[in-house]
Short mmCIF file of C-alpha atoms in Angstrom, two decimals:
data_model
loop_
_atom_site.label_atom_id
_atom_site.label_comp_id
_atom_site.label_asym_id
_atom_site.label_seq_id
_atom_site.Cartn_x
_atom_site.Cartn_y
_atom_site.Cartn_z
CA SER K 1 -6.27 11.31 -3.31
CA TYR K 2 -3.35 11.08 -5.71
CA VAL K 3 -3.37 8.14 -8.12
CA LEU K 4 -0.40 6.50 -9.84
CA THR K 5 -1.13 4.35 -12.88
CA GLN K 6 1.19 1.60 -14.11
CA PRO K 7 0.70 -0.96 -16.87
CA PRO K 8 -0.01 -4.38 -15.35
CA SER K 9 2.64 -6.08 -17.40
CA VAL K 10 5.62 -5.46 -19.65
CA SER K 11 7.47 -8.13 -21.61
CA VAL K 12 10.96 -7.87 -23.09
CA ALA K 13 13.56 -10.18 -24.58
CA PRO K 14 16.93 -10.59 -22.85
CA GLY K 15 19.40 -7.91 -23.87
CA GLN K 16 16.68 -5.48 -24.88
CA THR K 17 15.46 -2.38 -23.07
CA ALA K 18 12.41 -2.39 -20.80
CA ARG K 19 10.48 0.77 -20.08
CA ILE K 20 7.92 0.85 -17.28
CA THR K 21 5.74 3.92 -17.02
CA CYS K 22 4.04 5.54 -14.05
CA GLY K 23 1.36 8.08 -14.76
CA GLY K 24 0.07 10.75 -12.40
CA ASN K 25 -1.30 14.25 -12.54
CA ASN K 26 1.72 16.57 -12.92
CA ILE K 27 3.95 13.83 -11.56
CA GLY K 28 6.91 15.76 -12.95
CA SER K 29 6.60 18.09 -9.97
CA LYS K 30 7.13 15.23 -7.53
CA SER K 31 10.05 12.97 -6.67
CA VAL K 32 9.43 9.44 -7.90
CA HIS K 33 10.94 6.34 -6.40
CA TRP K 34 10.98 2.83 -7.89
CA TYR K 35 11.06 -0.55 -6.18
CA GLN K 36 11.80 -4.03 -7.45
CA GLN K 37 10.07 -6.97 -5.77
CA LYS K 38 10.90 -10.57 -6.56
CA PRO K 39 8.58 -13.40 -5.48
CA GLY K 40 8.62 -14.02 -1.75
CA GLN K 41 10.95 -11.10 -1.07
CA ALA K 42 10.61 -7.60 0.30
CA PRO K 43 10.76 -4.70 -2.17
CA VAL K 44 14.13 -3.15 -2.92
CA LEU K 45 14.69 0.48 -3.88
CA VAL K 46 16.25 0.63 -7.35
CA VAL K 47 15.79 4.31 -8.31
CA TYR K 48 15.08 7.30 -6.08
CA ASP K 49 14.42 10.98 -6.67
CA ASP K 50 13.41 10.28 -10.28
CA SER K 51 16.81 9.14 -11.55
CA ASP K 52 19.33 8.38 -8.79
CA ARG K 53 20.48 4.86 -7.96
CA PRO K 54 21.22 3.53 -4.49
CA SER K 55 24.59 1.94 -3.92
CA GLY K 56 24.73 -1.55 -5.36
CA ILE K 57 22.08 -1.05 -8.05
CA PRO K 58 23.44 -1.63 -11.57
CA GLU K 59 23.77 1.31 -13.95
CA ARG K 60 21.35 -0.54 -16.23
CA PHE K 61 18.55 0.86 -14.05
CA SER K 62 17.67 4.47 -14.76
CA GLY K 63 14.71 6.77 -14.42
CA SER K 64 13.16 9.92 -15.78
CA ASN K 65 10.20 12.08 -14.85
CA SER K 66 8.43 14.83 -16.76
CA GLY K 67 4.93 16.11 -17.22
CA ASN K 68 2.43 13.43 -16.32
CA THR K 69 4.70 10.39 -16.73
CA ALA K 70 7.68 8.92 -14.93
CA THR K 71 9.61 6.08 -16.52
CA LEU K 72 11.86 3.35 -15.18
CA THR K 73 14.24 2.11 -17.86
CA ILE K 74 16.12 -1.15 -17.59
CA SER K 75 18.81 -1.55 -20.23
CA ARG K 76 20.30 -4.87 -21.36
CA VAL K 77 17.61 -6.76 -19.52
CA GLU K 78 18.67 -9.99 -17.81
CA ALA K 79 16.61 -12.95 -16.65
CA GLY K 80 17.25 -11.87 -13.06
CA ASP K 81 15.41 -8.59 -13.67
CA GLU K 82 12.10 -10.46 -13.89
CA ALA K 83 10.08 -9.05 -11.01
CA ASP K 84 7.27 -6.71 -10.03
CA TYR K 85 8.13 -3.02 -10.14
CA TYR K 86 6.35 -0.29 -8.19
CA CYS K 87 6.54 3.48 -8.47
CA GLN K 88 5.95 5.63 -5.41
CA VAL K 89 5.61 9.29 -4.47
CA TRP K 90 4.88 11.39 -1.43
CA ASP K 91 1.64 13.21 -1.99
CA SER K 92 1.62 16.47 -0.10
CA SER K 93 -1.10 18.04 -2.18
CA SER K 94 -4.16 16.71 -0.42
CA ASP K 95 -5.66 17.21 3.02
CA HIS K 96 -4.19 13.83 3.93
CA PRO K 97 -0.55 13.76 2.84
CA GLY K 98 1.04 10.36 2.53
CA VAL K 99 2.95 7.70 0.64
CA VAL K 100 1.30 6.58 -2.60
CA PHE K 101 2.24 3.47 -4.57
CA GLY K 102 1.38 2.61 -8.13
CA GLY K 103 -0.41 -0.64 -8.76
CA GLY K 104 2.74 -2.42 -9.89
CA THR K 105 4.04 -3.77 -13.19
CA LYS K 106 5.10 -7.36 -13.74
CA LEU K 107 8.20 -7.48 -15.92
CA THR K 108 8.49 -10.71 -17.86
CA VAL K 109 11.77 -11.60 -19.55
CA LEU K 110 10.91 -13.69 -22.57
CA GLN G 1 24.13 -2.65 8.60
CA LEU G 2 20.52 -1.71 9.19
CA GLN G 3 18.12 -4.57 9.87
CA LEU G 4 14.39 -4.46 10.54
CA GLN G 5 12.45 -7.41 11.89
CA GLU G 6 8.69 -7.70 12.20
CA SER G 7 7.19 -9.78 14.98
CA GLY G 8 3.70 -10.64 16.14
CA PRO G 9 0.88 -13.17 15.78
CA GLY G 10 0.43 -14.76 12.39
CA LEU G 11 -3.26 -15.41 12.96
CA VAL G 12 -5.83 -12.92 14.21
CA LYS G 13 -9.58 -13.46 14.62
CA PRO G 14 -12.08 -11.22 12.85
CA SER G 15 -13.08 -8.11 14.82
CA GLU G 16 -9.95 -8.35 16.98
CA THR G 17 -6.87 -6.11 16.92
CA LEU G 18 -3.78 -6.93 14.88
CA SER G 19 -0.56 -6.01 16.71
CA LEU G 20 2.92 -6.05 15.21
CA THR G 21 6.29 -4.76 16.35
CA CYS G 22 9.30 -3.83 14.26
CA THR G 23 12.69 -4.08 15.92
CA VAL G 24 15.44 -1.96 14.39
CA SER G 25 19.07 -3.01 14.69
CA GLY G 26 22.24 -1.56 13.22
CA GLY G 27 20.94 1.99 13.57
CA SER G 28 19.08 4.29 15.91
CA ILE G 29 15.36 4.81 15.55
CA SER G 30 15.96 8.26 17.03
CA SER G 31 17.88 9.52 14.04
CA SER G 32 16.57 12.88 12.86
CA SER G 33 16.85 11.83 9.21
CA TYR G 34 14.26 9.10 9.14
CA TYR G 35 10.65 8.21 9.51
CA TRP G 36 9.60 4.61 10.10
CA GLY G 37 6.69 3.01 8.35
CA TRP G 38 4.33 0.11 7.88
CA ILE G 39 3.31 -1.22 4.46
CA ARG G 40 1.15 -4.21 3.65
CA GLN G 41 0.58 -6.44 0.64
CA PRO G 42 -2.46 -8.71 0.34
CA PRO G 43 -1.69 -12.04 -1.33
CA GLY G 44 -1.17 -11.54 -5.05
CA LYS G 45 -1.79 -7.79 -4.86
CA GLY G 46 0.16 -4.57 -4.70
CA LEU G 47 1.73 -2.52 -1.93
CA GLU G 48 -0.37 -0.37 0.40
CA TRP G 49 1.13 2.21 2.75
CA ILE G 50 -0.40 2.06 6.23
CA GLY G 51 1.38 4.87 8.01
CA SER G 52 4.65 6.40 9.18
CA ILE G 53 6.06 7.67 12.47
CA TYR G 54 8.94 9.91 13.55
CA TYR G 55 10.92 9.17 16.70
CA SER G 56 9.19 12.10 18.37
CA GLY G 57 5.85 10.40 17.84
CA SER G 58 4.62 12.48 14.91
CA THR G 59 2.53 10.30 12.60
CA TYR G 60 0.99 10.16 9.14
CA TYR G 61 -1.69 7.60 8.33
CA ASN G 62 -3.34 6.32 5.18
CA PRO G 63 -6.76 8.01 5.25
CA SER G 64 -8.46 4.78 4.21
CA LEU G 65 -7.18 3.06 7.37
CA LYS G 66 -6.79 6.00 9.73
CA SER G 67 -9.83 5.23 11.86
CA ARG G 68 -8.45 1.78 12.73
CA VAL G 69 -4.68 2.36 12.87
CA THR G 70 -2.32 3.36 15.66
CA ILE G 71 1.44 3.49 15.15
CA SER G 72 3.67 4.10 18.15
CA VAL G 73 7.40 4.25 18.85
CA ASP G 74 9.54 3.06 21.77
CA THR G 75 12.94 4.68 21.43
CA SER G 76 14.30 2.89 24.52
CA LYS G 77 13.80 -0.44 22.76
CA ASN G 78 14.54 0.83 19.23
CA GLN G 79 11.13 -0.43 18.16
CA PHE G 80 7.96 0.84 16.59
CA SER G 81 4.59 -0.85 16.55
CA LEU G 82 1.37 -1.17 14.59
CA LYS G 83 -2.12 -1.75 15.89
CA LEU G 84 -4.99 -2.30 13.46
CA SER G 85 -8.38 -2.71 15.07
CA SER G 86 -11.59 -4.43 13.96
CA VAL G 87 -9.82 -6.59 11.40
CA THR G 88 -11.59 -8.53 8.67
CA ALA G 89 -10.43 -11.03 6.07
CA ALA G 90 -9.55 -8.06 3.85
CA ASP G 91 -6.73 -7.23 6.26
CA THR G 92 -4.99 -10.53 5.51
CA ALA G 93 -1.62 -9.54 4.08
CA VAL G 94 2.13 -9.59 4.39
CA TYR G 95 3.01 -6.68 6.65
CA TYR G 96 6.36 -4.95 6.16
CA CYS G 97 8.12 -2.38 8.29
CA ALA G 98 10.52 -0.01 6.60
CA ARG G 99 12.76 3.01 7.07
CA LEU G 100 11.87 6.19 5.22
CA PHE G 101 14.35 8.86 4.26
CA GLY G 102 12.47 11.94 5.34
CA LEU G 103 8.85 11.21 4.59
CA GLU G 104 9.34 9.93 1.10
CA MET G 105 11.66 7.14 0.18
CA LEU G 106 11.60 3.65 1.63
CA HIS G 107 15.14 2.34 1.81
CA GLY G 108 15.50 -0.58 4.17
CA TRP G 109 12.68 -3.07 4.61
CA GLY G 110 11.98 -5.94 6.96
CA GLN G 111 11.46 -9.38 5.49
CA GLY G 112 7.71 -9.13 6.05
CA THR G 113 5.33 -11.20 8.13
CA LEU G 114 2.13 -12.83 6.94
CA VAL G 115 -0.90 -12.07 9.07
CA THR G 116 -4.03 -14.06 8.36
CA VAL G 117 -7.42 -12.96 9.65
CA SER G 118 -9.57 -16.01 10.23
CA SER G 119 -11.68 -17.57 12.91
#
């Protein structure tokens, strides 16, 4: 089955740029979606199809995807961005196609 | 505005069947654009996809759970449901229902419901 690998944690000072990576075999050939989850809340889609933003998501959230790594970039990080972030793809390559999540990255705003 | 609401028992005994229902409001479950899915999250852990269903009844399941999972849809009630059999403590989790654009992207989640497996 397809595996997505994220760093367990990323720390950044307010106003700086946070980059959260998501590694997978030839992930650049897939569409990657990113979710933000704050404590006690359901996940929220923040980037879809590698780099598009749903309505209502600040322009500070952006994404890229190439080769074996997708990246969620959060510019001008604010305290309210502190959350867990998950990448996700649809894996159609195996005998059992399905939704695959990365393990999640905890973003800490210092 | 789309809303999804999970409902069902918060406590299930080991070896029994977990049953949850997701009620969709503010949109039709019969829309051709969407699948509908179940995702769970054990306490302190990450997200795990359980399975997805189309309004026609077509399903995809996580292979690690497939032998124990049944997802069904009731278009007349705008609901879809999850049954997970032979549960153990490892199935204790917050269970979310969600809308999927096509098969891929989850945009629109329920608030989640905690299901504890314990005698």
